[in-house]
Coordinates of N, CA and C in Angstrom, one line a residue:
X1 N 58.3 84.9 23.6 CA 58.1 84.1 22.4 C 59.5 83.8 21.8
X2 N 59.6 82.6 21.3 CA 60.9 82.2 20.6 C 60.9 82.5 19.2
X3 N 62.1 82.5 18.6 CA 62.2 82.8 17.1 C 61.4 81.8 16.3
X4 N 60.8 82.2 15.3 CA 60.0 81.3 14.4 C 58.6 81.0 14.9
X5 N 58.3 81.4 16.1 CA 56.9 81.2 16.6 C 56.0 82.4 16.2
X6 N 54.8 82.1 15.9 CA 53.9 83.2 15.6 C 52.8 83.2 16.8
X7 N 52.5 84.4 17.1 CA 51.5 84.6 18.1 C 50.1 84.6 17.5
X8 N 49.2 83.8 18.1 CA 47.8 83.7 17.7 C 47.1 84.9 18.2
X9 N 46.4 85.6 17.3 CA 45.6 86.8 17.7 C 44.2 86.4 17.5
X10 N 43.4 86.5 18.5 CA 42.0 86.2 18.4 C 41.3 87.2 17.5
X11 N 40.6 86.7 16.5 CA 39.8 87.5 15.6 C 38.4 87.8 16.2
X12 N 37.9 89.0 16.1 CA 36.6 89.3 16.7 C 35.5 88.5 15.9
X13 N 34.5 88.2 16.7 CA 33.4 87.5 16.1 C 32.5 88.5 15.3
X14 N 31.7 88.0 14.4 CA 30.8 88.9 13.7 C 29.9 89.8 14.6
X15 N 29.5 89.1 15.7 CA 28.7 89.8 16.7 C 29.5 91.0 17.4
X16 N 30.7 90.7 17.7 CA 31.6 91.8 18.3 C 31.8 92.9 17.3
X17 N 32.0 92.6 16.0 CA 32.2 93.6 15.0 C 31.0 94.4 14.9
X18 N 29.8 93.8 14.8 CA 28.5 94.5 14.6 C 28.3 95.4 15.8
X19 N 28.5 94.9 17.0 CA 28.3 95.7 18.3 C 29.2 96.9 18.3
X20 N 30.5 96.7 17.9 CA 31.4 97.9 17.8 C 30.9 98.9 16.8
X21 N 30.5 98.5 15.6 CA 30.0 99.4 14.6 C 28.7 100.1 15.1
X22 N 27.8 99.4 15.7 CA 26.6 99.9 16.2 C 26.9 101.0 17.3
X23 N 27.8 100.7 18.2 CA 28.2 101.7 19.2 C 28.7 102.9 18.6
X24 N 29.5 102.7 17.6 CA 30.1 103.9 16.9 C 29.0 104.8 16.3
X25 N 28.1 104.2 15.6 CA 27.0 104.9 15.0 C 26.2 105.7 16.1
X26 N 25.9 105.0 17.2 CA 25.2 105.6 18.3 C 25.9 106.8 18.9
X27 N 27.2 106.7 19.0 CA 28.0 107.8 19.5 C 28.0 109.0 18.6
X28 N 28.0 108.7 17.3 CA 27.9 109.8 16.3 C 26.6 110.5 16.3
X29 N 25.5 109.7 16.4 CA 24.2 110.4 16.4 C 23.7 110.9 17.8
X30 N 24.4 110.4 18.8 CA 24.0 110.8 20.2 C 23.9 112.3 20.4
X31 N 24.8 113.1 19.9 CA 24.7 114.6 20.1 C 23.5 115.2 19.5
X32 N 22.8 114.5 18.6 CA 21.6 115.1 18.0 C 20.4 115.1 18.9
X33 N 20.6 114.4 20.0 CA 19.5 114.3 21.0 C 20.0 115.0 22.3
X34 N 19.2 115.9 22.8 CA 19.7 116.7 23.9 C 19.7 116.0 25.2
X35 N 18.9 115.0 25.4 CA 18.7 114.4 26.7 C 19.3 113.0 26.7
X36 N 20.0 112.6 27.7 CA 20.6 111.3 27.8 C 19.6 110.2 27.7
X37 N 18.4 110.4 28.3 CA 17.3 109.4 28.3 C 16.9 109.2 26.8
X38 N 16.8 110.2 26.1 CA 16.4 110.1 24.7 C 17.5 109.3 23.9
X39 N 18.7 109.6 24.1 CA 19.8 108.9 23.5 C 19.7 107.4 23.7
X40 N 19.5 107.0 25.0 CA 19.4 105.6 25.3 C 18.1 105.0 24.7
X41 N 17.1 105.7 24.6 CA 15.8 105.2 24.0 C 16.1 105.0 22.5
X42 N 16.8 105.9 21.9 CA 17.1 105.8 20.4 C 17.9 104.5 20.2
X43 N 18.9 104.3 21.1 CA 19.7 103.1 21.0 C 18.8 101.8 21.1
X44 N 18.0 101.8 22.1 CA 17.1 100.6 22.3 C 16.1 100.5 21.2
X45 N 15.6 101.6 20.7 CA 14.7 101.5 19.5 C 15.4 100.9 18.3
X46 N 16.6 101.4 18.0 CA 17.3 100.8 16.9 C 17.6 99.3 17.0
X47 N 18.0 98.9 18.2 CA 18.2 97.5 18.5 C 16.9 96.7 18.2
X48 N 15.8 97.3 18.7 CA 14.5 96.6 18.4 C 14.2 96.5 16.9
X49 N 14.5 97.5 16.1 CA 14.3 97.4 14.7 C 15.1 96.3 14.1
X50 N 16.3 96.0 14.6 CA 17.1 94.9 14.1 C 16.8 93.5 14.6
X51 N 15.9 93.4 15.6 CA 15.5 92.1 16.1 C 14.5 91.4 15.2
X52 N 14.6 90.1 15.3 CA 13.7 89.3 14.4 C 12.2 89.2 14.9
X53 N 11.5 90.3 15.1 CA 10.2 90.2 15.5 C 9.3 90.4 14.3
X54 N 8.1 89.8 14.2 CA 7.3 89.8 13.0 C 6.7 91.2 12.7
X55 N 6.2 91.9 13.8 CA 5.6 93.2 13.6 C 6.4 94.2 14.3
X56 N 6.7 95.3 13.7 CA 7.5 96.3 14.4 C 6.7 97.6 14.6
X57 N 5.6 97.5 15.4 CA 4.8 98.6 15.7 C 5.2 99.1 17.1
X58 N 4.6 100.1 17.6 CA 5.0 100.7 18.9 C 4.9 99.7 20.1
X59 N 3.9 98.9 20.1 CA 3.7 97.9 21.2 C 4.8 96.9 21.1
X60 N 5.1 96.3 20.0 CA 6.1 95.2 19.9 C 7.5 95.8 20.2
X61 N 7.8 96.9 19.7 CA 9.1 97.5 19.9 C 9.3 97.9 21.4
X62 N 8.2 98.4 22.0 CA 8.3 98.8 23.4 C 8.5 97.5 24.2
X63 N 7.9 96.4 23.9 CA 8.1 95.2 24.6 C 9.5 94.7 24.4
X64 N 10.1 94.8 23.2 CA 11.5 94.4 23.0 C 12.4 95.3 23.8
X65 N 12.0 96.6 24.0 CA 12.9 97.5 24.8 C 12.7 97.4 26.3
X66 N 11.8 96.5 26.7 CA 11.5 96.3 28.1 C 10.6 97.3 28.7
X67 N 9.8 97.9 27.9 CA 8.8 98.9 28.4 C 7.5 98.2 28.5
X68 N 6.6 98.7 29.4 CA 5.3 98.1 29.6 C 4.2 98.7 28.7
X69 N 4.5 99.9 28.2 CA 3.6 100.6 27.3 C 4.4 101.1 26.1
X70 N 3.7 101.5 25.1 CA 4.3 102.1 23.9 C 4.6 103.6 24.0
X71 N 4.3 104.2 25.1 CA 4.4 105.6 25.2 C 5.8 106.2 25.0
X72 N 6.8 105.5 25.4 CA 8.2 106.0 25.2 C 8.6 105.9 23.8
X73 N 8.1 104.9 23.1 CA 8.4 104.8 21.6 C 7.7 105.9 20.9
X74 N 6.4 106.1 21.3 CA 5.6 107.2 20.6 C 6.2 108.5 20.9
X75 N 6.7 108.8 22.1 CA 7.4 110.0 22.4 C 8.6 110.2 21.5
X76 N 9.4 109.2 21.4 CA 10.6 109.3 20.5 C 10.2 109.6 19.1
X77 N 9.2 109.0 18.6 CA 8.9 109.2 17.2 C 8.1 110.5 16.9
X78 N 7.3 110.9 17.9 CA 6.4 112.1 17.6 C 6.9 113.4 18.3
X79 N 7.5 113.3 19.5 CA 7.7 114.6 20.2 C 9.2 114.9 20.5
X80 N 10.1 113.9 20.5 CA 11.5 114.1 20.8 C 12.0 115.1 19.8
X81 N 12.9 116.0 20.3 CA 13.5 117.0 19.4 C 14.8 116.5 18.8
X82 N 14.9 116.4 17.5 CA 16.1 116.1 16.8 C 16.0 116.6 15.3
X83 N 17.1 116.8 14.7 CA 17.1 117.3 13.3 C 17.3 116.2 12.3
X84 N 16.3 115.9 11.5 CA 16.5 114.8 10.5 C 17.5 115.1 9.5
X85 N 17.7 116.4 9.1 CA 18.7 116.7 8.2 C 20.1 116.5 8.7
X86 N 20.3 116.9 10.0 CA 21.6 116.6 10.6 C 21.9 115.1 10.7
X87 N 20.8 114.4 11.1 CA 21.0 112.9 11.2 C 21.4 112.3 9.8
X88 N 20.8 112.8 8.8 CA 21.2 112.3 7.4 C 22.6 112.7 7.2
X89 N 23.1 113.9 7.5 CA 24.4 114.3 7.2 C 25.4 113.5 8.0
X90 N 25.1 113.2 9.3 CA 26.0 112.4 10.1 C 26.1 111.0 9.6
X91 N 25.0 110.4 9.2 CA 25.0 109.0 8.7 C 25.7 108.9 7.3
X92 N 25.4 109.9 6.5 CA 26.1 109.9 5.2 C 27.6 110.0 5.3
X93 N 28.1 110.9 6.2 CA 29.5 111.0 6.5 C 30.1 109.7 7.0
X94 N 29.4 109.0 7.9 CA 29.8 107.7 8.4 C 29.9 106.7 7.3
X95 N 28.9 106.6 6.5 CA 28.9 105.6 5.4 C 30.0 105.9 4.4
X96 N 30.2 107.1 4.1 CA 31.3 107.5 3.1 C 32.7 107.2 3.7
X97 N 32.8 107.2 5.0 CA 34.1 106.8 5.6 C 34.4 105.4 5.5
X98 N 33.4 104.6 5.6 CA 33.5 103.1 5.6 C 33.6 102.6 4.2

């Protein structure tokens, strides 16, 4: 580069920023779930909640996640093991940092 020239730096798009922040949150809450399958399901579930679908029940969210039945969503909400208090603490710490 010559003197007096400025280098153009590409600014991230809002979608790229959102995706990066979403990944950061998923990494932080990931350890709260013992199984990798459950961590991936949580990530898919959260993405489904952010999508513009009219109804967000188990069937519609499962369809958004690419599942043929709502059983995986129901498992996540009813039987998966995770600590809600720890989740709150992790998310609170994240929000206070930002």
